[in-house]
């Protein structure tokens, strides 16, 4: 019988895709995926440290494995990703959880194969954190888990150093994959039947910077030339780098979804400056106008932070105003989390928890109302969704339309991987319900 692995993923889409790469490495070693930790011969925690609660969540789960490891001494436990990549965190992890066998960082994920082989003949834990970014590894074959959707990294790292953010410290400087490799990967995925490709990078707009390769809008156009019916999404775009050229490229192919994730973080110019975002709220609104000029029906989603150090009631109201002005189709809302090592962590005037809590609740109410209104727009209309799954509990198939709304419907045949037109008769939050037409 093959040995089994189980991966626990924390954080964003980027990490979900990295777990697919880890799964690829483990299956290359002859392991098979399983759904629970109890049966696994190897458990990997792919961690995130962007906010304190993601980090605490991982600590809690790793702690719970102590008993399992005591019962099964041969089990290999590995902890990787952003958490151990932070200064001194690998050592802390080892002290706290001495039964963890392998601790590795973001820059040495591709060496996990060697660490597992080494661990089979070594008693002591393996703790390897590379400080410098390694070469981009092109020969990892991810074990994809989200058919008909596929994620493709186009670049790694971030140079922006927003003052609240730990990412540049744990993911290193920006480096882009060669466009020919990205295009070849997308072509291969489309030929294998994948129908939605999401291009990933911390700041996709600076793709190719510092190289003589093509720009991001050019890359998009080249990917659109690949034959076949498929959708393209991308994330994340930094507003300071969002260009008219990109809006134009987005409008020139019906393969590109009419949805842009453009994190604004705050509506207050004073806070945006302290966050080192390098745009003002009016710059942001101008970019939105440019986008709408080329794609009038484009939906916009965003990320928002409340409780950044020094945020006054006036600053917070400016965020509410901006959210109303842009009318986001949905938004991720976060309470500022102090991350050791970032510039904002040393700023005076950290906001008390009760103030942040009240602000986030107010913001969430506003965002939810906008989300519902955007969903309601689809009622009575026909929208095309790409079916991704079957919900056993509801007895309904589900998939997203190009604007990112989830649509549910009944069907007698297996619809997974099909584009289906739905006549929407009900909307509920971010979900739409309709009949196949
Ligand atoms: N606290 C709260 N939210 C944060 N984000 C990044 N760092 C922090 C932090 N320290 C949010 C930003 C970013 C998203 C991925 O996570 O909104 O766009
Ligand atoms: Fe963090 Fe800013 Fe880079 Fe996004 S652009 S990863 S928020 S530093």
Short mmCIF file of C-alpha atoms and ligand atoms in Angstrom, two decimals:
data_model
loop_
_atom_site.label_atom_id
_atom_site.label_comp_id
_atom_site.label_asym_id
_atom_site.label_seq_id
_atom_site.Cartn_x
_atom_site.Cartn_y
_atom_site.Cartn_z
CA UNK A 1 0.00 0.00 0.00
CA UNK A 2 1.20 3.49 -0.83
CA UNK A 3 2.12 5.82 1.99
CA UNK A 4 -0.24 8.73 2.62
CA UNK A 5 0.15 12.50 2.97
CA UNK A 6 -2.08 15.23 4.31
CA UNK A 7 -1.47 18.96 3.77
CA UNK A 8 -3.00 21.73 5.91
CA UNK A 9 -2.99 25.10 4.15
CA UNK A 10 -3.36 28.54 5.75
CA UNK A 11 -3.77 31.88 4.00
CA UNK A 12 -4.26 33.00 0.46
CA UNK A 13 -4.63 31.55 -3.03
CA UNK A 14 -0.89 31.75 -3.47
CA UNK A 15 -0.48 29.32 -0.59
CA UNK A 16 -3.22 27.03 -1.89
CA UNK A 17 -1.26 26.75 -5.13
CA UNK A 18 1.98 26.22 -3.23
CA UNK A 19 0.31 23.33 -1.44
CA UNK A 20 -0.44 21.88 -4.87
CA UNK A 21 3.31 22.06 -5.54
CA UNK A 22 4.05 20.36 -2.22
CA UNK A 23 1.49 17.67 -3.12
CA UNK A 24 3.32 17.25 -6.47
CA UNK A 25 6.63 16.70 -4.65
CA UNK A 26 5.05 14.17 -2.26
CA UNK A 27 3.31 12.23 -5.00
CA UNK A 28 6.63 12.14 -6.87
CA UNK A 29 8.01 10.34 -3.80
CA UNK A 30 5.21 7.76 -4.04
CA UNK A 31 2.85 9.21 -1.42
CA UNK A 32 -0.90 9.53 -1.97
CA UNK A 33 -3.19 12.24 -0.65
CA UNK A 34 -5.57 11.44 2.23
CA UNK A 35 -8.29 13.49 3.93
CA UNK A 36 -7.27 13.18 7.57
CA UNK A 37 -4.13 13.60 9.66
CA UNK A 38 -4.72 10.37 11.62
CA UNK A 39 -4.10 8.12 8.60
CA UNK A 40 -1.22 10.17 7.19
CA UNK A 41 2.42 9.09 7.15
CA UNK A 42 3.44 12.65 6.46
CA UNK A 43 1.62 15.83 7.50
CA UNK A 44 2.70 19.18 6.05
CA UNK A 45 1.56 22.51 7.46
CA UNK A 46 1.84 25.17 4.78
CA UNK A 47 1.64 28.28 6.94
CA UNK A 48 0.83 31.97 6.55
CA UNK A 49 1.91 34.89 8.73
CA UNK A 50 0.16 37.84 7.11
CA UNK A 51 -2.03 38.33 10.19
CA UNK A 52 -1.61 37.13 13.75
CA UNK A 53 -4.73 34.95 13.70
CA UNK A 54 -3.45 32.89 10.72
CA UNK A 55 -0.25 32.30 12.67
CA UNK A 56 -2.05 31.36 15.89
CA UNK A 57 -4.31 29.00 14.01
CA UNK A 58 -1.25 27.12 12.71
CA UNK A 59 0.34 26.98 16.18
CA UNK A 60 -2.88 25.49 17.58
CA UNK A 61 -3.03 22.79 14.90
CA UNK A 62 0.66 21.86 15.15
CA UNK A 63 0.21 21.56 18.94
CA UNK A 64 -2.63 19.12 18.45
CA UNK A 65 -0.35 16.73 16.55
CA UNK A 66 1.78 15.95 19.62
CA UNK A 67 -0.50 13.06 20.63
CA UNK A 68 -0.65 11.61 17.12
CA UNK A 69 3.12 11.71 16.81
CA UNK A 70 3.50 9.98 20.19
CA UNK A 71 1.20 7.21 18.97
CA UNK A 72 2.89 6.94 15.58
CA UNK A 73 6.64 7.62 15.88
CA UNK A 74 7.14 7.08 12.14
CA UNK A 75 4.87 9.92 11.17
CA UNK A 76 6.81 12.80 9.55
CA UNK A 77 5.61 16.31 10.45
CA UNK A 78 6.80 19.20 8.31
CA UNK A 79 6.10 22.92 8.81
CA UNK A 80 6.81 25.23 5.89
CA UNK A 81 5.88 28.53 4.30
CA UNK A 82 5.78 32.07 5.64
CA UNK A 83 5.65 31.46 9.39
CA UNK A 84 9.11 29.86 9.84
CA UNK A 85 10.58 32.27 7.29
CA UNK A 86 10.15 35.17 9.76
CA UNK A 87 13.14 36.20 11.83
CA UNK A 88 13.87 33.69 14.65
CA UNK A 89 10.55 31.91 14.14
CA UNK A 90 12.04 28.59 12.97
CA UNK A 91 14.02 28.32 16.24
CA UNK A 92 10.92 29.24 18.26
CA UNK A 93 8.90 26.63 16.42
CA UNK A 94 11.52 23.99 17.15
CA UNK A 95 11.59 24.89 20.84
CA UNK A 96 7.82 24.89 21.14
CA UNK A 97 7.23 21.75 19.08
CA UNK A 98 10.38 19.57 19.26
CA UNK A 99 8.49 16.67 17.63
CA UNK A 100 8.26 18.55 14.29
CA UNK A 101 10.67 16.75 11.92
CA UNK A 102 11.18 19.27 9.13
CA UNK A 103 10.98 23.06 9.23
CA UNK A 104 11.48 24.84 5.91
CA UNK A 105 10.91 28.36 4.56
CA UNK A 106 9.40 29.93 1.46
CA UNK A 107 12.68 29.91 -0.47
CA UNK A 108 13.40 26.21 -0.09
CA UNK A 109 10.04 24.62 -0.86
CA UNK A 110 11.50 22.85 -3.90
CA UNK A 111 14.07 21.11 -1.65
CA UNK A 112 11.35 19.42 0.42
CA UNK A 113 11.89 16.23 -1.56
CA UNK A 114 15.56 16.06 -0.41
CA UNK A 115 14.60 16.85 3.21
CA UNK A 116 12.09 13.98 3.33
CA UNK A 117 14.63 11.54 1.92
CA UNK A 118 17.27 12.83 4.39
CA UNK A 119 14.83 12.52 7.29
CA UNK A 120 14.30 8.83 6.64
CA UNK A 121 17.84 8.10 7.87
CA UNK A 122 18.30 10.97 10.30
CA UNK A 123 17.03 11.21 13.84
CA UNK A 124 17.45 14.95 14.47
CA UNK A 125 15.00 17.48 13.05
CA UNK A 126 15.90 19.23 9.81
CA UNK A 127 15.63 23.02 10.08
CA UNK A 128 16.43 24.82 6.83
CA UNK A 129 15.53 28.42 6.17
CA UNK A 130 17.25 30.02 3.18
CA UNK A 131 17.51 33.77 3.56
CA UNK A 132 17.96 34.40 -0.15
CA UNK A 133 15.52 33.65 -2.91
CA UNK A 134 16.51 30.59 -4.89
CA UNK A 135 16.27 30.22 -8.66
CA UNK A 136 12.70 29.91 -9.93
CA UNK A 137 12.10 26.20 -10.19
CA UNK A 138 10.41 25.27 -13.48
CA UNK A 139 10.30 21.51 -13.17
CA UNK A 140 7.89 21.08 -10.28
CA UNK A 141 4.67 19.50 -11.46
CA UNK A 142 1.87 20.56 -9.11
CA UNK A 143 -0.82 18.10 -8.17
CA UNK A 144 -3.81 20.25 -9.05
CA UNK A 145 -6.91 19.96 -6.92
CA UNK A 146 -9.28 22.56 -8.36
CA UNK A 147 -10.29 21.37 -11.84
CA UNK A 148 -11.59 23.13 -13.97
CA UNK A 149 -9.70 26.02 -12.37
CA UNK A 150 -5.92 26.22 -12.40
CA UNK A 151 -3.52 28.67 -10.79
CA UNK A 152 -0.33 29.75 -12.48
CA UNK A 153 2.38 31.81 -10.77
CA UNK A 154 3.75 34.50 -13.02
CA UNK A 155 5.99 36.09 -10.42
CA UNK A 156 7.13 35.73 -6.84
CA UNK A 157 7.94 38.18 -4.06
CA UNK A 158 7.15 41.83 -3.54
CA UNK A 159 9.18 45.07 -3.61
CA UNK A 160 6.52 47.39 -2.26
CA UNK A 161 7.07 47.33 1.49
CA UNK A 162 3.64 48.59 2.48
CA UNK A 163 4.35 49.57 6.07
CA UNK A 164 1.93 47.04 7.65
CA UNK A 165 2.93 44.04 5.53
CA UNK A 166 5.26 41.17 6.32
CA UNK A 167 5.15 39.67 2.81
CA UNK A 168 8.29 41.37 1.38
CA UNK A 169 10.27 40.05 4.38
CA UNK A 170 9.15 36.44 4.00
CA UNK A 171 8.73 36.19 0.23
CA UNK A 172 11.77 38.19 -0.88
CA UNK A 173 12.18 40.53 -3.84
CA UNK A 174 10.12 40.43 -7.00
CA UNK A 175 11.19 37.95 -9.62
CA UNK A 176 9.23 37.04 -12.71
CA UNK A 177 8.98 33.74 -14.52
CA UNK A 178 9.94 33.75 -18.19
CA UNK A 179 6.91 34.53 -20.35
CA UNK A 180 7.61 31.54 -22.62
CA UNK A 181 7.34 29.19 -19.62
CA UNK A 182 4.09 30.79 -18.43
CA UNK A 183 2.52 30.64 -21.89
CA UNK A 184 3.60 27.00 -22.32
CA UNK A 185 2.07 26.10 -18.94
CA UNK A 186 -1.25 27.79 -19.77
CA UNK A 187 -1.34 26.15 -23.22
CA UNK A 188 -0.77 22.75 -21.60
CA UNK A 189 -3.49 23.36 -18.98
CA UNK A 190 -6.03 24.38 -21.62
CA UNK A 191 -5.20 21.27 -23.66
CA UNK A 192 -5.75 19.17 -20.52
CA UNK A 193 -9.26 20.64 -20.18
CA UNK A 194 -8.75 23.39 -17.58
CA UNK A 195 -11.24 26.18 -18.30
CA UNK A 196 -10.23 28.96 -15.93
CA UNK A 197 -6.67 30.12 -15.45
CA UNK A 198 -5.78 32.52 -12.62
CA UNK A 199 -2.41 34.21 -12.97
CA UNK A 200 -0.84 34.80 -9.56
CA UNK A 201 1.63 37.34 -8.21
CA UNK A 202 1.79 39.76 -5.27
CA UNK A 203 1.82 42.60 -7.77
CA UNK A 204 1.12 41.32 -11.28
CA UNK A 205 1.40 44.82 -12.79
CA UNK A 206 5.13 44.84 -12.24
CA UNK A 207 5.55 41.53 -14.09
CA UNK A 208 8.75 41.55 -16.14
CA UNK A 209 10.26 44.61 -14.40
CA UNK A 210 14.04 44.55 -14.48
CA UNK A 211 14.14 42.01 -17.33
CA UNK A 212 13.92 42.34 -21.11
CA UNK A 213 10.81 40.16 -21.14
CA UNK A 214 7.32 41.40 -22.11
CA UNK A 215 5.05 43.50 -19.84
CA UNK A 216 1.98 42.20 -18.01
CA UNK A 217 -0.54 43.59 -20.55
CA UNK A 218 1.54 41.98 -23.33
CA UNK A 219 1.60 38.71 -21.43
CA UNK A 220 -2.19 38.81 -21.08
CA UNK A 221 -2.61 39.43 -24.80
CA UNK A 222 -0.31 36.51 -25.66
CA UNK A 223 -2.20 34.17 -23.33
CA UNK A 224 -5.48 35.25 -24.93
CA UNK A 225 -4.13 34.06 -28.30
CA UNK A 226 -4.12 30.45 -27.06
CA UNK A 227 -6.91 28.55 -28.84
CA UNK A 228 -9.93 27.23 -26.97
CA UNK A 229 -12.70 28.52 -24.76
CA UNK A 230 -11.30 29.40 -21.37
CA UNK A 231 -11.31 32.27 -18.87
CA UNK A 232 -8.43 34.29 -17.53
CA UNK A 233 -8.27 35.97 -14.15
CA UNK A 234 -5.32 37.52 -12.36
CA UNK A 235 -4.42 38.79 -8.92
CA UNK A 236 -3.22 40.96 -7.29
CA UNK A 237 -2.98 44.37 -8.95
CA UNK A 238 -1.42 47.25 -7.05
CA UNK A 239 -3.38 50.48 -7.77
CA UNK A 240 -0.19 52.54 -8.20
CA UNK A 241 0.82 50.32 -11.15
CA UNK A 242 -2.60 49.77 -12.71
CA UNK A 243 -2.30 51.31 -16.18
CA UNK A 244 -4.53 52.32 -19.07
CA UNK A 245 -2.57 49.81 -21.16
CA UNK A 246 -3.77 47.05 -18.84
CA UNK A 247 -7.40 48.23 -18.97
CA UNK A 248 -7.11 48.23 -22.78
CA UNK A 249 -5.60 44.72 -22.85
CA UNK A 250 -8.41 43.50 -20.57
CA UNK A 251 -11.03 44.91 -22.93
CA UNK A 252 -9.55 43.34 -26.05
CA UNK A 253 -10.36 39.71 -25.40
CA UNK A 254 -13.54 38.09 -24.14
CA UNK A 255 -11.38 35.49 -22.38
CA UNK A 256 -10.45 37.99 -19.64
CA UNK A 257 -13.05 38.15 -16.88
CA UNK A 258 -14.68 41.49 -16.22
CA UNK A 259 -13.58 41.52 -12.61
CA UNK A 260 -10.60 43.32 -11.15
CA UNK A 261 -9.25 42.82 -7.65
CA UNK A 262 -7.73 46.20 -6.77
CA UNK A 263 -6.88 46.47 -3.05
CA UNK A 264 -7.34 50.04 -1.81
CA UNK A 265 -6.71 49.36 1.94
CA UNK A 266 -7.96 52.78 3.09
CA UNK A 267 -9.82 55.83 1.80
CA UNK A 268 -7.80 58.31 3.85
CA UNK A 269 -4.85 59.96 2.10
CA UNK A 270 -3.08 60.43 5.41
CA UNK A 271 -3.34 56.71 6.20
CA UNK A 272 -2.45 55.69 2.64
CA UNK A 273 0.74 57.74 3.00
CA UNK A 274 1.55 56.12 6.36
CA UNK A 275 0.88 52.74 4.76
CA UNK A 276 3.41 53.61 2.00
CA UNK A 277 0.87 52.77 -0.69
CA UNK A 278 2.05 55.55 -3.01
CA UNK A 279 -1.36 56.65 -4.30
CA UNK A 280 -4.12 58.91 -3.01
CA UNK A 281 -7.83 58.19 -2.91
CA UNK A 282 -8.30 60.43 -5.98
CA UNK A 283 -5.56 58.50 -7.84
CA UNK A 284 -7.49 55.35 -7.03
CA UNK A 285 -10.79 56.79 -8.25
CA UNK A 286 -9.09 57.90 -11.47
CA UNK A 287 -7.90 54.33 -12.09
CA UNK A 288 -11.42 53.07 -11.53
CA UNK A 289 -12.67 55.59 -14.12
CA UNK A 290 -10.07 54.39 -16.64
CA UNK A 291 -11.12 50.80 -16.09
CA UNK A 292 -14.82 51.64 -16.50
CA UNK A 293 -14.07 53.65 -19.65
CA UNK A 294 -12.74 50.50 -21.32
CA UNK A 295 -14.99 47.96 -19.59
CA UNK A 296 -18.21 49.61 -18.35
CA UNK A 297 -19.55 46.40 -16.80
CA UNK A 298 -16.31 45.55 -14.96
CA UNK A 299 -16.84 44.65 -11.30
CA UNK A 300 -14.20 45.67 -8.76
CA UNK A 301 -13.30 43.91 -5.55
CA UNK A 302 -10.87 45.14 -2.93
CA UNK A 303 -9.04 44.62 0.37
CA UNK A 304 -9.62 47.03 3.27
CA UNK A 305 -7.82 47.43 6.59
CA UNK A 306 -9.29 49.18 9.63
CA UNK A 307 -7.42 50.18 12.77
CA UNK A 308 -4.09 51.05 11.16
CA UNK A 309 -1.95 52.97 13.72
CA UNK A 310 -3.20 56.53 14.09
CA UNK A 311 -6.48 55.93 12.20
CA UNK A 312 -8.94 58.60 13.40
CA UNK A 313 -12.72 58.60 13.06
CA UNK A 314 -12.25 61.02 10.17
CA UNK A 315 -9.85 58.62 8.42
CA UNK A 316 -12.25 55.75 8.91
CA UNK A 317 -15.14 57.82 7.51
CA UNK A 318 -12.99 58.53 4.43
CA UNK A 319 -12.75 54.74 3.93
CA UNK A 320 -16.54 54.41 4.20
CA UNK A 321 -16.94 57.26 1.68
CA UNK A 322 -14.57 55.67 -0.80
CA UNK A 323 -16.32 52.30 -0.49
CA UNK A 324 -19.62 54.04 -1.29
CA UNK A 325 -18.10 55.92 -4.24
CA UNK A 326 -16.53 52.88 -5.89
CA UNK A 327 -19.41 50.53 -5.10
CA UNK A 328 -17.28 47.37 -4.81
CA UNK A 329 -18.96 44.11 -5.78
CA UNK A 330 -17.35 42.56 -2.71
CA UNK A 331 -14.41 43.18 -0.39
CA UNK A 332 -12.11 41.41 2.04
CA UNK A 333 -12.09 43.39 5.26
CA UNK A 334 -9.33 43.07 7.85
CA UNK A 335 -8.51 44.45 11.25
CA UNK A 336 -4.92 45.70 11.21
CA UNK A 337 -2.61 43.11 12.70
CA UNK A 338 0.72 44.24 14.13
CA UNK A 339 3.53 42.28 12.47
CA UNK A 340 6.93 42.32 14.17
CA UNK A 341 9.64 43.63 11.86
CA UNK A 342 7.39 45.89 9.76
CA UNK A 343 7.55 49.69 9.88
CA UNK A 344 3.97 50.04 11.17
CA UNK A 345 4.77 47.84 14.18
CA UNK A 346 6.93 50.66 15.57
CA UNK A 347 4.36 53.41 14.95
CA UNK A 348 2.84 55.13 17.95
CA UNK A 349 -0.90 55.23 18.47
CA UNK A 350 -1.84 51.59 17.90
CA UNK A 351 -5.65 51.49 17.86
CA UNK A 352 -7.49 49.83 20.79
CA UNK A 353 -9.24 46.57 19.98
CA UNK A 354 -12.74 47.80 20.81
CA UNK A 355 -12.39 50.72 18.38
CA UNK A 356 -11.16 48.45 15.56
CA UNK A 357 -13.97 45.99 16.29
CA UNK A 358 -16.64 48.65 16.02
CA UNK A 359 -15.13 49.99 12.80
CA UNK A 360 -14.84 46.59 11.16
CA UNK A 361 -18.47 45.79 11.99
CA UNK A 362 -19.61 49.06 10.45
CA UNK A 363 -17.50 48.45 7.35
CA UNK A 364 -18.67 44.85 6.97
CA UNK A 365 -22.31 46.01 7.11
CA UNK A 366 -21.68 48.47 4.30
CA UNK A 367 -19.74 45.98 2.18
CA UNK A 368 -22.40 43.28 2.69
CA UNK A 369 -25.15 45.63 1.58
CA UNK A 370 -23.18 46.42 -1.59
CA UNK A 371 -22.49 42.74 -2.21
CA UNK A 372 -26.20 41.93 -1.94
CA UNK A 373 -27.12 44.76 -4.31
CA UNK A 374 -24.57 43.53 -6.86
CA UNK A 375 -25.97 40.00 -6.66
CA UNK A 376 -29.55 41.27 -7.02
CA UNK A 377 -28.60 42.82 -10.38
CA UNK A 378 -28.41 39.32 -11.85
CA UNK A 379 -31.97 38.32 -10.92
CA UNK A 380 -34.06 37.88 -14.07
CA UNK A 381 -30.91 37.83 -16.24
CA UNK A 382 -29.00 35.01 -17.89
CA UNK A 383 -25.38 34.59 -16.85
CA UNK A 384 -22.76 32.06 -17.92
CA UNK A 385 -21.10 30.09 -15.17
CA UNK A 386 -18.25 27.61 -15.27
CA UNK A 387 -19.40 24.62 -13.24
CA UNK A 388 -16.77 23.62 -10.66
CA UNK A 389 -18.42 21.30 -8.22
CA UNK A 390 -21.50 19.49 -6.94
CA UNK A 391 -22.89 20.39 -3.50
CA UNK A 392 -24.10 17.09 -2.04
CA UNK A 393 -26.05 18.76 0.77
CA UNK A 394 -28.06 21.04 -1.48
CA UNK A 395 -28.17 18.59 -4.41
CA UNK A 396 -27.04 21.43 -6.68
CA UNK A 397 -24.16 22.07 -9.08
CA UNK A 398 -22.23 25.28 -8.58
CA UNK A 399 -19.82 27.53 -10.42
CA UNK A 400 -18.86 31.15 -10.90
CA UNK A 401 -19.76 33.66 -13.55
CA UNK A 402 -17.03 35.92 -14.90
CA UNK A 403 -17.84 38.53 -12.25
CA UNK A 404 -17.00 36.01 -9.53
CA UNK A 405 -20.58 35.33 -8.37
CA UNK A 406 -21.33 31.74 -7.40
CA UNK A 407 -24.36 30.30 -9.22
CA UNK A 408 -26.24 27.16 -8.06
CA UNK A 409 -28.45 24.99 -10.29
CA UNK A 410 -29.99 21.55 -10.78
CA UNK A 411 -28.95 19.22 -13.54
CA UNK A 412 -29.44 15.58 -14.43
CA UNK A 413 -25.95 15.19 -15.92
CA UNK A 414 -22.46 15.79 -14.55
CA UNK A 415 -21.80 19.44 -15.37
CA UNK A 416 -18.34 19.82 -13.84
CA UNK A 417 -16.03 21.59 -16.30
CA UNK A 418 -18.93 22.81 -18.48
CA UNK A 419 -19.89 26.38 -19.26
CA UNK A 420 -23.59 26.62 -18.42
CA UNK A 421 -26.06 29.47 -19.00
CA UNK A 422 -28.24 30.11 -15.96
CA UNK A 423 -31.40 32.17 -15.80
CA UNK A 424 -31.14 33.62 -12.30
CA UNK A 425 -34.32 33.66 -10.23
CA UNK A 426 -32.91 34.33 -6.75
CA UNK A 427 -29.92 36.01 -5.13
CA UNK A 428 -28.69 35.53 -1.60
CA UNK A 429 -25.52 37.34 -0.45
CA UNK A 430 -22.79 36.32 -2.90
CA UNK A 431 -24.79 33.33 -4.18
CA UNK A 432 -27.14 33.19 -7.16
CA UNK A 433 -29.71 30.48 -7.83
CA UNK A 434 -31.08 29.74 -11.26
CA UNK A 435 -32.20 27.32 -13.96
CA UNK A 436 -30.17 25.99 -16.83
CA UNK A 437 -31.29 27.52 -20.12
N1 LIG B 1 -2.94 43.45 8.99
C1 LIG B 1 -4.15 43.35 8.40
N2 LIG B 1 -4.29 43.06 7.09
C2 LIG B 1 -3.17 42.88 6.37
N3 LIG B 1 -3.00 42.60 5.05
C3 LIG B 1 -1.67 42.51 4.81
N4 LIG B 1 -0.98 42.72 5.95
C4 LIG B 1 -1.89 42.97 6.92
C5 LIG B 1 -1.80 43.27 8.30
N5 LIG B 1 -0.62 43.38 8.91
C6 LIG B 1 -4.11 42.47 4.11
C7 LIG B 1 -4.05 43.55 3.01
C8 LIG B 1 -3.66 42.77 1.80
C9 LIG B 1 -4.25 41.42 2.08
C10 LIG B 1 -3.69 40.29 1.28
O1 LIG B 1 -4.02 41.22 3.46
O2 LIG B 1 -5.35 44.08 2.87
O3 LIG B 1 -4.12 43.34 0.60
FE1 LIG B 2 2.14 43.34 1.11
FE2 LIG B 2 1.93 45.70 -0.14
FE3 LIG B 2 3.41 43.72 -1.25
FE4 LIG B 2 0.71 43.50 -1.17
S1 LIG B 2 1.90 45.07 -2.30
S2 LIG B 2 2.22 41.90 -0.63
S3 LIG B 2 0.23 44.50 0.76
S4 LIG B 2 3.84 44.79 0.69
#
